[in-house]
């Protein structure tokens, strides 16, 4: 009996010393996007192996197959001598869920490769990676992190998805998810506050790459890019400023959009120096466009009209309608009665925050002042989100105040006695037709453990007596101690 116990113990010790196998979690070959979350893949071995293994992490709504055809990132990395790995994380879960899963899988990959791993994260994949390293004890498995167009400070498009006006469309196409919510700007400000202090000189080095092209008129990212122009240069999904970290060198800022910034032949040549530990910082200038927005939304049966006002001095307007179905017809009617037909119609990209919507785009230079109307028709009716981006006019006279849910108004351009605002928190109206002053608009009570997406609709008159409108959408997260993050 004692001998049998001794042999059993010896077998157990020997088995623990043997290489660990992860047959249930690891596969080889082209990834299956429908495989269970947590499934990871090893690419074909490079010949010869000359570099460290690289794990590629996808973004929101993506999968391990993101890095394969039509993308050639896998081929580029293999040809450069790097063993590769790819993983299916949750496509719509928060960074906390994905970070915990990724940390567990990084341990498995480290055991498989027998060395530390370089992680390349696209979009939200960079946030998921930081969550794995700093909040789930996975730093020990990683030698370097490279992020591609990652919204380290959140995305204003995520705020838009949770705004009061987007509720109609969200109920139809399901664009609200834990993953989208985790990328709202206030939520990410809180994440930065508890993550960045963990970064030290001994921390895994991180570098970033940003994109600054939204593509051509009507392209898949054009809608997002036009909306984000009010916040600076962007790639149609994430602003350049949001993609940067104060402690991480930016090694390239490329004229690519958010869906091109992870394409191997376009990006891997820029990754080579980072993989070889070369220093190639780029200048980090900030650029803000003079763009204001008007956001509206709703639903209609058969036919629907959406009016809005444009003041004198607006140089151009770009109008996008995101609808639950392709509209039978869509026209933009000027105050004079002139009709502007829709210029492009395109379904939102499958990896877009607004996947499932159909985008209808208009563009007008030197628009008339007065009341404009979007006229829409669909035989069964539809839900819609309409966004007008305006350059010029009173845009520069409305300055959003950092740290407040409000703006300052230039009394030389705006008639403060005839201008008011309405505030919505999430989908609930909390204040209606309040007069503006030159001070901040509105303060919300800091309710602990809340996520508040704030929509502020401003309607008023210029000093010349013309009607104007603007919409400000922002987000704040309040932690359990009542601290507010914006």
Short mmCIF file of C-alpha atoms in Angstrom, two decimals:
data_model
loop_
_atom_site.label_atom_id
_atom_site.label_comp_id
_atom_site.label_asym_id
_atom_site.label_seq_id
_atom_site.Cartn_x
_atom_site.Cartn_y
_atom_site.Cartn_z
CA UNK A 1 0.00 0.00 0.00
CA UNK A 2 2.84 2.39 0.91
CA UNK A 3 4.61 1.50 -2.34
CA UNK A 4 1.45 2.19 -4.35
CA UNK A 5 1.04 5.60 -2.67
CA UNK A 6 4.67 6.45 -3.35
CA UNK A 7 4.34 5.49 -7.03
CA UNK A 8 1.17 7.56 -7.32
CA UNK A 9 2.91 10.57 -5.81
CA UNK A 10 5.89 10.11 -8.14
CA UNK A 11 3.63 9.95 -11.20
CA UNK A 12 1.87 13.14 -10.05
CA UNK A 13 5.17 15.00 -9.64
CA UNK A 14 6.43 13.86 -13.05
CA UNK A 15 3.15 14.88 -14.71
CA UNK A 16 3.43 18.37 -13.20
CA UNK A 17 6.93 18.70 -14.62
CA UNK A 18 5.88 17.82 -18.18
CA UNK A 19 4.97 20.59 -20.70
CA UNK A 20 1.42 21.78 -20.22
CA UNK A 21 -0.98 21.06 -23.10
CA UNK A 22 -4.07 23.15 -23.82
CA UNK A 23 -5.80 20.99 -26.41
CA UNK A 24 -9.23 22.35 -25.60
CA UNK A 25 -8.26 26.01 -25.94
CA UNK A 26 -5.62 26.09 -28.65
CA UNK A 27 -5.97 25.45 -32.38
CA UNK A 28 -3.81 25.87 -35.44
CA UNK A 29 -4.65 27.43 -38.76
CA UNK A 30 -7.08 30.17 -39.71
CA UNK A 31 -9.26 31.14 -36.72
CA UNK A 32 -12.97 30.50 -36.59
CA UNK A 33 -14.75 33.73 -35.58
CA UNK A 34 -17.64 31.66 -34.21
CA UNK A 35 -15.46 29.56 -31.89
CA UNK A 36 -16.14 30.05 -28.17
CA UNK A 37 -14.62 33.09 -26.51
CA UNK A 38 -11.30 32.11 -24.97
CA UNK A 39 -10.30 29.95 -27.92
CA UNK A 40 -6.84 30.87 -29.11
CA UNK A 41 -4.86 29.92 -32.16
CA UNK A 42 -1.21 29.50 -33.07
CA UNK A 43 -0.18 30.58 -36.55
CA UNK A 44 2.02 28.54 -38.84
CA UNK A 45 5.60 28.44 -37.60
CA UNK A 46 7.95 30.96 -39.20
CA UNK A 47 11.00 29.62 -40.98
CA UNK A 48 13.33 30.55 -39.52
CA UNK A 49 12.22 31.92 -36.15
CA UNK A 50 14.05 35.20 -35.61
CA UNK A 51 11.76 37.14 -33.29
CA UNK A 52 9.60 36.91 -30.18
CA UNK A 53 6.07 35.51 -30.36
CA UNK A 54 3.34 38.07 -30.97
CA UNK A 55 -0.25 37.86 -29.72
CA UNK A 56 -2.73 39.89 -31.76
CA UNK A 57 -5.82 41.08 -29.84
CA UNK A 58 -8.94 42.23 -31.70
CA UNK A 59 -11.24 45.12 -30.84
CA UNK A 60 -14.95 45.55 -30.11
CA UNK A 61 -17.18 43.14 -32.08
CA UNK A 62 -14.08 41.53 -33.63
CA UNK A 63 -12.51 38.08 -33.40
CA UNK A 64 -9.21 36.27 -33.97
CA UNK A 65 -10.01 36.15 -37.69
CA UNK A 66 -9.66 39.96 -37.80
CA UNK A 67 -5.94 39.48 -38.50
CA UNK A 68 -6.42 37.10 -41.47
CA UNK A 69 -7.89 37.49 -44.95
CA UNK A 70 -8.45 40.10 -46.22
CA UNK A 71 -5.96 41.30 -43.61
CA UNK A 72 -2.39 40.05 -44.12
CA UNK A 73 -1.06 40.88 -40.62
CA UNK A 74 -0.48 37.20 -39.84
CA UNK A 75 1.51 36.71 -43.03
CA UNK A 76 3.57 39.85 -42.40
CA UNK A 77 4.48 38.73 -38.87
CA UNK A 78 5.29 35.17 -39.92
CA UNK A 79 7.45 36.33 -42.83
CA UNK A 80 9.36 38.53 -40.38
CA UNK A 81 10.21 35.46 -38.27
CA UNK A 82 7.70 35.83 -35.43
CA UNK A 83 5.64 32.99 -33.98
CA UNK A 84 2.07 34.23 -33.69
CA UNK A 85 -1.05 33.75 -31.62
CA UNK A 86 -4.61 35.02 -32.03
CA UNK A 87 -7.54 34.92 -29.62
CA UNK A 88 -11.32 35.18 -29.60
CA UNK A 89 -12.22 37.44 -26.70
CA UNK A 90 -15.82 38.37 -25.90
CA UNK A 91 -16.90 40.59 -28.82
CA UNK A 92 -19.28 42.71 -26.74
CA UNK A 93 -18.16 42.44 -23.11
CA UNK A 94 -16.37 45.04 -20.99
CA UNK A 95 -12.61 45.33 -20.65
CA UNK A 96 -12.95 43.79 -17.16
CA UNK A 97 -14.42 40.58 -18.54
CA UNK A 98 -12.00 40.45 -21.45
CA UNK A 99 -9.02 41.42 -19.29
CA UNK A 100 -9.63 38.54 -16.88
CA UNK A 101 -9.98 36.06 -19.73
CA UNK A 102 -6.93 37.41 -21.55
CA UNK A 103 -4.75 37.15 -18.44
CA UNK A 104 -5.64 33.47 -18.08
CA UNK A 105 -4.86 32.79 -21.73
CA UNK A 106 -1.59 34.74 -21.62
CA UNK A 107 -0.42 32.30 -18.95
CA UNK A 108 -1.24 29.42 -21.29
CA UNK A 109 0.52 31.08 -24.22
CA UNK A 110 3.60 31.82 -22.13
CA UNK A 111 3.78 28.14 -21.20
CA UNK A 112 3.28 27.14 -24.85
CA UNK A 113 5.95 29.42 -26.31
CA UNK A 114 8.31 29.17 -23.35
CA UNK A 115 9.08 32.90 -23.43
CA UNK A 116 7.50 36.29 -22.95
CA UNK A 117 5.09 37.59 -25.57
CA UNK A 118 4.65 40.87 -27.43
CA UNK A 119 0.99 41.93 -27.47
CA UNK A 120 -0.43 44.00 -30.33
CA UNK A 121 -3.93 45.28 -29.57
CA UNK A 122 -6.26 46.95 -32.05
CA UNK A 123 -8.86 49.43 -30.77
CA UNK A 124 -10.51 48.16 -27.55
CA UNK A 125 -8.02 45.25 -27.62
CA UNK A 126 -5.44 47.66 -26.23
CA UNK A 127 -7.68 48.48 -23.25
CA UNK A 128 -8.39 44.77 -22.70
CA UNK A 129 -4.63 44.16 -22.71
CA UNK A 130 -3.91 46.84 -20.10
CA UNK A 131 -6.69 45.39 -17.94
CA UNK A 132 -5.10 41.95 -18.16
CA UNK A 133 -1.63 43.23 -17.29
CA UNK A 134 -2.33 45.74 -14.53
CA UNK A 135 -5.50 44.37 -12.93
CA UNK A 136 -5.11 40.62 -13.48
CA UNK A 137 -1.40 40.06 -12.81
CA UNK A 138 -0.40 39.19 -16.39
CA UNK A 139 2.60 41.51 -16.73
CA UNK A 140 4.97 38.63 -16.07
CA UNK A 141 4.00 36.98 -19.36
CA UNK A 142 4.47 40.03 -21.62
CA UNK A 143 7.59 41.84 -22.82
CA UNK A 144 5.94 44.69 -24.72
CA UNK A 145 2.54 46.15 -25.64
CA UNK A 146 1.75 47.98 -28.89
CA UNK A 147 -1.67 49.57 -29.37
CA UNK A 148 -3.22 50.48 -32.73
CA UNK A 149 -5.94 53.13 -32.63
CA UNK A 150 -6.88 52.25 -29.05
CA UNK A 151 -9.37 54.58 -27.29
CA UNK A 152 -7.30 54.85 -24.11
CA UNK A 153 -9.45 57.81 -23.06
CA UNK A 154 -12.71 56.52 -24.51
CA UNK A 155 -14.61 57.39 -27.66
CA UNK A 156 -17.19 60.13 -28.07
CA UNK A 157 -18.97 57.78 -30.48
CA UNK A 158 -19.69 55.51 -27.52
CA UNK A 159 -21.20 58.53 -25.76
CA UNK A 160 -23.34 59.17 -28.84
CA UNK A 161 -24.56 55.56 -28.84
CA UNK A 162 -25.88 56.07 -25.29
CA UNK A 163 -27.29 59.55 -25.85
CA UNK A 164 -30.97 60.36 -25.54
CA UNK A 165 -31.38 60.72 -29.31
CA UNK A 166 -29.83 57.34 -30.13
CA UNK A 167 -32.23 55.36 -27.95
CA UNK A 168 -34.73 54.79 -30.75
CA UNK A 169 -32.14 53.24 -33.02
CA UNK A 170 -30.36 51.33 -30.25
CA UNK A 171 -33.52 49.42 -29.43
CA UNK A 172 -33.59 48.13 -33.01
CA UNK A 173 -29.97 47.38 -33.88
CA UNK A 174 -28.60 46.59 -30.41
CA UNK A 175 -25.62 48.93 -30.53
CA UNK A 176 -25.58 49.28 -26.75
CA UNK A 177 -23.50 46.58 -25.05
CA UNK A 178 -21.20 46.20 -22.07
CA UNK A 179 -18.30 46.67 -24.46
CA UNK A 180 -19.65 49.93 -25.87
CA UNK A 181 -20.53 51.20 -22.40
CA UNK A 182 -17.01 50.53 -21.16
CA UNK A 183 -15.65 52.87 -23.86
CA UNK A 184 -17.66 55.93 -22.83
CA UNK A 185 -15.32 58.78 -21.97
CA UNK A 186 -16.22 59.05 -18.28
CA UNK A 187 -15.85 55.31 -17.76
CA UNK A 188 -12.43 55.37 -19.40
CA UNK A 189 -11.40 58.41 -17.34
CA UNK A 190 -12.09 56.31 -14.25
CA UNK A 191 -10.12 53.42 -15.74
CA UNK A 192 -7.15 55.71 -16.39
CA UNK A 193 -7.30 56.98 -12.80
CA UNK A 194 -6.88 53.46 -11.38
CA UNK A 195 -4.56 52.11 -14.08
CA UNK A 196 -1.97 54.78 -14.86
CA UNK A 197 -0.68 54.98 -11.26
CA UNK A 198 0.28 51.30 -11.61
CA UNK A 199 2.69 52.15 -14.44
CA UNK A 200 6.31 52.41 -13.27
CA UNK A 201 9.79 52.29 -14.80
CA UNK A 202 9.69 48.52 -14.32
CA UNK A 203 6.37 48.14 -16.12
CA UNK A 204 6.07 46.43 -19.49
CA UNK A 205 6.88 49.13 -22.07
CA UNK A 206 3.97 50.38 -24.18
CA UNK A 207 3.93 52.29 -27.47
CA UNK A 208 1.03 53.60 -29.52
CA UNK A 209 0.05 54.23 -33.13
CA UNK A 210 -2.80 56.48 -34.25
CA UNK A 211 -4.82 57.00 -37.43
CA UNK A 212 -5.95 60.34 -38.80
CA UNK A 213 -8.05 59.59 -41.89
CA UNK A 214 -11.80 59.01 -42.02
CA UNK A 215 -11.82 57.83 -45.61
CA UNK A 216 -13.66 59.28 -48.56
CA UNK A 217 -17.16 60.78 -48.50
CA UNK A 218 -19.72 58.16 -47.60
CA UNK A 219 -17.20 55.50 -46.59
CA UNK A 220 -17.89 53.16 -43.67
CA UNK A 221 -16.17 55.47 -41.18
CA UNK A 222 -17.17 58.79 -42.68
CA UNK A 223 -20.13 59.28 -40.33
CA UNK A 224 -18.01 58.69 -37.23
CA UNK A 225 -15.20 60.84 -38.56
CA UNK A 226 -17.44 63.82 -39.27
CA UNK A 227 -18.95 63.59 -35.79
CA UNK A 228 -15.54 63.25 -34.13
CA UNK A 229 -14.06 66.19 -36.03
CA UNK A 230 -15.38 68.42 -33.26
CA UNK A 231 -12.91 66.68 -30.93
CA UNK A 232 -9.89 66.76 -33.23
CA UNK A 233 -8.11 64.59 -35.76
CA UNK A 234 -9.45 61.02 -35.77
CA UNK A 235 -9.62 57.74 -37.67
CA UNK A 236 -13.41 57.62 -37.93
CA UNK A 237 -13.81 55.86 -34.58
CA UNK A 238 -11.11 57.11 -32.19
CA UNK A 239 -9.49 60.53 -31.89
CA UNK A 240 -5.73 60.83 -32.12
CA UNK A 241 -5.69 62.37 -28.63
CA UNK A 242 -7.58 59.42 -27.18
CA UNK A 243 -5.15 56.93 -28.73
CA UNK A 244 -2.22 58.43 -26.81
CA UNK A 245 -0.85 57.77 -23.34
CA UNK A 246 1.43 60.21 -21.54
CA UNK A 247 3.93 57.49 -20.62
CA UNK A 248 3.86 55.62 -23.96
CA UNK A 249 5.73 56.93 -27.01
CA UNK A 250 3.67 57.30 -30.16
CA UNK A 251 5.82 55.82 -32.91
CA UNK A 252 3.56 56.68 -35.86
CA UNK A 253 0.46 58.69 -36.74
CA UNK A 254 -0.71 57.49 -40.13
CA UNK A 255 -3.24 58.70 -42.70
CA UNK A 256 -5.31 55.56 -42.19
CA UNK A 257 -8.83 54.97 -40.92
CA UNK A 258 -9.80 52.74 -38.01
CA UNK A 259 -10.35 49.66 -40.15
CA UNK A 260 -7.07 50.10 -42.06
CA UNK A 261 -4.91 50.73 -39.02
CA UNK A 262 -4.61 47.01 -38.28
CA UNK A 263 -3.86 45.92 -41.86
CA UNK A 264 -0.52 44.14 -42.10
CA UNK A 265 0.95 45.59 -45.30
CA UNK A 266 0.00 49.12 -44.19
CA UNK A 267 1.11 48.93 -40.56
CA UNK A 268 3.64 46.13 -40.02
CA UNK A 269 6.53 48.08 -41.60
CA UNK A 270 6.00 50.66 -38.85
CA UNK A 271 5.89 47.92 -36.19
CA UNK A 272 9.31 46.53 -37.13
CA UNK A 273 11.27 49.19 -35.27
CA UNK A 274 9.11 48.70 -32.18
CA UNK A 275 9.62 44.96 -32.30
CA UNK A 276 13.36 45.60 -32.48
CA UNK A 277 13.26 48.09 -29.56
CA UNK A 278 14.12 51.08 -31.77
CA UNK A 279 12.89 54.52 -30.63
CA UNK A 280 10.82 56.36 -33.23
CA UNK A 281 8.66 58.91 -31.43
CA UNK A 282 6.59 61.31 -33.52
CA UNK A 283 5.35 64.79 -32.75
CA UNK A 284 2.08 64.90 -30.82
CA UNK A 285 0.41 68.07 -32.01
CA UNK A 286 -3.27 68.60 -31.23
CA UNK A 287 -5.73 69.90 -33.80
CA UNK A 288 -9.34 70.92 -33.15
CA UNK A 289 -11.74 71.67 -36.00
CA UNK A 290 -14.40 74.36 -35.69
CA UNK A 291 -17.25 71.86 -35.96
CA UNK A 292 -20.55 71.86 -34.11
CA UNK A 293 -23.28 69.23 -34.17
CA UNK A 294 -27.05 68.93 -34.10
CA UNK A 295 -28.32 65.47 -33.11
CA UNK A 296 -31.89 64.29 -33.41
CA UNK A 297 -33.63 60.90 -33.53
CA UNK A 298 -36.93 59.10 -33.39
CA UNK A 299 -39.16 56.77 -35.35
CA UNK A 300 -41.83 57.17 -38.00
CA UNK A 301 -44.44 55.16 -39.88
CA UNK A 302 -44.48 55.58 -43.63
CA UNK A 303 -43.04 59.09 -43.72
CA UNK A 304 -41.24 61.31 -41.27
CA UNK A 305 -39.83 64.85 -41.16
CA UNK A 306 -37.00 66.09 -38.97
CA UNK A 307 -36.55 69.90 -38.94
CA UNK A 308 -33.49 71.79 -37.68
CA UNK A 309 -32.18 75.37 -37.92
CA UNK A 310 -28.98 76.68 -39.47
CA UNK A 311 -27.74 80.21 -38.85
CA UNK A 312 -25.91 82.62 -41.16
CA UNK A 313 -22.19 82.05 -41.51
CA UNK A 314 -22.21 78.25 -41.63
CA UNK A 315 -19.67 77.23 -44.28
CA UNK A 316 -20.84 73.67 -44.80
CA UNK A 317 -23.09 70.97 -43.39
CA UNK A 318 -22.67 67.21 -43.52
CA UNK A 319 -25.80 65.29 -42.57
CA UNK A 320 -25.93 61.58 -41.81
CA UNK A 321 -29.05 59.55 -41.10
CA UNK A 322 -28.49 56.18 -39.47
CA UNK A 323 -31.68 54.19 -39.96
CA UNK A 324 -32.80 50.74 -38.92
CA UNK A 325 -33.61 50.01 -42.58
CA UNK A 326 -32.52 51.46 -45.90
CA UNK A 327 -34.97 54.30 -46.48
CA UNK A 328 -37.20 54.26 -49.56
CA UNK A 329 -36.26 57.90 -50.04
CA UNK A 330 -34.40 60.59 -48.15
CA UNK A 331 -34.16 64.28 -49.02
CA UNK A 332 -32.70 67.35 -47.38
CA UNK A 333 -34.96 70.35 -47.99
CA UNK A 334 -33.49 73.86 -47.77
CA UNK A 335 -35.46 76.86 -46.44
CA UNK A 336 -36.01 77.99 -50.05
CA UNK A 337 -37.56 74.61 -50.89
CA UNK A 338 -34.57 73.35 -52.84
CA UNK A 339 -34.17 69.58 -52.48
CA UNK A 340 -30.79 67.93 -51.90
CA UNK A 341 -30.89 64.21 -52.69
CA UNK A 342 -29.03 61.65 -50.61
CA UNK A 343 -25.51 61.20 -52.02
CA UNK A 344 -24.48 57.81 -50.63
CA UNK A 345 -26.16 54.92 -48.84
CA UNK A 346 -24.14 52.25 -47.08
CA UNK A 347 -24.65 49.69 -44.31
CA UNK A 348 -22.44 50.34 -41.31
CA UNK A 349 -19.34 48.14 -41.09
CA UNK A 350 -19.73 44.93 -39.04
CA UNK A 351 -17.10 46.19 -36.57
CA UNK A 352 -18.71 49.60 -36.21
CA UNK A 353 -20.41 50.75 -33.02
CA UNK A 354 -23.48 51.24 -35.23
CA UNK A 355 -23.38 47.87 -36.98
CA UNK A 356 -26.84 47.00 -38.23
CA UNK A 357 -27.74 50.56 -39.19
CA UNK A 358 -27.90 51.88 -42.74
CA UNK A 359 -26.20 55.24 -43.27
CA UNK A 360 -27.57 57.90 -45.63
CA UNK A 361 -25.23 60.84 -46.27
CA UNK A 362 -25.73 64.41 -47.51
CA UNK A 363 -23.22 67.23 -47.93
CA UNK A 364 -23.99 70.91 -48.70
CA UNK A 365 -21.54 73.78 -49.04
CA UNK A 366 -22.56 77.36 -48.17
CA UNK A 367 -26.01 76.32 -46.92
CA UNK A 368 -28.87 78.82 -46.64
CA UNK A 369 -29.80 80.02 -43.18
CA UNK A 370 -33.21 79.13 -41.82
CA UNK A 371 -35.22 75.96 -41.20
CA UNK A 372 -34.02 72.82 -42.97
CA UNK A 373 -35.97 69.56 -43.05
CA UNK A 374 -34.93 65.96 -43.48
CA UNK A 375 -37.74 64.12 -45.26
CA UNK A 376 -37.71 60.33 -44.92
CA UNK A 377 -39.92 57.56 -46.27
CA UNK A 378 -40.10 53.82 -45.67
CA UNK A 379 -43.12 51.62 -46.37
CA UNK A 380 -42.95 49.94 -42.95
CA UNK A 381 -41.51 52.84 -41.00
CA UNK A 382 -38.08 53.05 -39.39
CA UNK A 383 -36.07 54.27 -36.43
CA UNK A 384 -33.34 56.82 -37.11
CA UNK A 385 -30.51 58.87 -35.65
CA UNK A 386 -29.74 62.09 -37.55
CA UNK A 387 -26.50 64.01 -37.06
CA UNK A 388 -25.68 67.31 -38.76
CA UNK A 389 -22.07 68.49 -38.51
CA UNK A 390 -21.71 72.23 -39.12
CA UNK A 391 -18.54 74.19 -39.81
CA UNK A 392 -18.66 77.88 -38.94
CA UNK A 393 -21.61 79.87 -37.70
CA UNK A 394 -21.84 80.29 -33.93
CA UNK A 395 -19.81 77.13 -33.30
CA UNK A 396 -16.81 79.04 -31.95
CA UNK A 397 -19.13 81.11 -29.69
CA UNK A 398 -20.14 77.98 -27.75
CA UNK A 399 -17.21 76.70 -25.74
CA UNK A 400 -17.63 73.51 -23.76
CA UNK A 401 -16.24 73.93 -20.27
CA UNK A 402 -13.91 71.17 -19.13
CA UNK A 403 -15.19 69.46 -16.00
CA UNK A 404 -18.78 70.66 -16.44
CA UNK A 405 -21.82 69.50 -18.36
CA UNK A 406 -22.11 72.83 -20.04
CA UNK A 407 -20.71 75.63 -22.13
CA UNK A 408 -19.80 79.28 -22.09
CA UNK A 409 -21.55 81.50 -24.61
CA UNK A 410 -20.16 84.54 -26.38
CA UNK A 411 -22.71 87.27 -25.74
CA UNK A 412 -21.43 89.19 -28.77
CA UNK A 413 -22.65 86.41 -31.08
CA UNK A 414 -25.52 84.80 -29.16
CA UNK A 415 -28.62 86.46 -27.71
CA UNK A 416 -28.53 85.03 -24.19
CA UNK A 417 -32.03 86.31 -23.43
CA UNK A 418 -33.45 84.18 -26.24
CA UNK A 419 -31.37 81.04 -25.86
CA UNK A 420 -32.25 78.01 -23.72
CA UNK A 421 -31.22 74.43 -23.18
CA UNK A 422 -32.73 71.05 -22.30
CA UNK A 423 -30.79 68.33 -20.51
CA UNK A 424 -31.27 64.56 -20.72
CA UNK A 425 -29.45 62.06 -18.51
CA UNK A 426 -29.29 58.74 -20.30
CA UNK A 427 -32.81 58.60 -21.81
CA UNK A 428 -34.51 60.77 -19.18
CA UNK A 429 -35.24 64.49 -19.43
CA UNK A 430 -34.10 66.22 -16.23
CA UNK A 431 -34.31 69.90 -17.15
CA UNK A 432 -36.28 71.68 -19.86
CA UNK A 433 -36.02 75.07 -21.58
CA UNK A 434 -33.64 76.57 -19.05
CA UNK A 435 -32.20 80.03 -19.88
CA UNK A 436 -28.48 80.18 -20.54
CA UNK A 437 -25.95 82.51 -18.95
CA UNK A 438 -22.29 83.14 -19.64
CA UNK A 439 -21.52 80.77 -16.76
CA UNK A 440 -21.78 77.01 -16.79
CA UNK A 441 -25.11 75.53 -17.77
CA UNK A 442 -25.98 72.77 -15.43
CA UNK A 443 -24.64 70.59 -12.62
CA UNK A 444 -25.89 67.09 -11.95
CA UNK A 445 -25.96 65.51 -8.50
CA UNK A 446 -23.07 63.06 -8.10
CA UNK A 447 -24.91 59.80 -7.46
CA UNK A 448 -22.38 57.09 -6.47
CA UNK A 449 -21.89 54.10 -8.77
CA UNK A 450 -23.63 55.65 -11.76
CA UNK A 451 -22.87 56.06 -15.43
CA UNK A 452 -24.47 59.19 -16.84
CA UNK A 453 -24.61 60.02 -20.54
CA UNK A 454 -25.66 63.66 -20.80
CA UNK A 455 -27.33 65.15 -23.86
CA UNK A 456 -27.68 68.96 -23.89
CA UNK A 457 -29.86 70.47 -26.64
CA UNK A 458 -29.36 74.21 -27.15
CA UNK A 459 -31.87 76.33 -29.06
CA UNK A 460 -31.63 80.06 -29.44
CA UNK A 461 -31.09 83.18 -31.48
CA UNK A 462 -27.96 84.85 -32.73
CA UNK A 463 -27.50 88.57 -32.10
CA UNK A 464 -28.67 89.00 -35.69
CA UNK A 465 -31.97 87.34 -34.74
CA UNK A 466 -31.45 84.05 -36.58
CA UNK A 467 -32.42 80.72 -35.04
CA UNK A 468 -29.67 78.21 -34.30
CA UNK A 469 -29.36 74.81 -32.65
CA UNK A 470 -26.52 72.72 -31.24
CA UNK A 471 -26.24 69.44 -29.33
CA UNK A 472 -23.56 68.62 -26.78
CA UNK A 473 -23.16 64.99 -25.71
CA UNK A 474 -20.82 64.00 -22.93
CA UNK A 475 -20.45 61.33 -20.26
CA UNK A 476 -19.46 61.07 -16.64
CA UNK A 477 -18.82 58.14 -14.33
CA UNK A 478 -19.27 58.47 -10.58
CA UNK A 479 -17.48 55.92 -8.42
CA UNK A 480 -18.64 54.50 -5.09
CA UNK A 481 -17.03 57.39 -3.22
CA UNK A 482 -18.82 60.02 -5.28
CA UNK A 483 -15.77 61.02 -7.33
CA UNK A 484 -16.73 62.23 -10.79
CA UNK A 485 -14.76 61.21 -13.89
CA UNK A 486 -15.39 62.98 -17.23
#
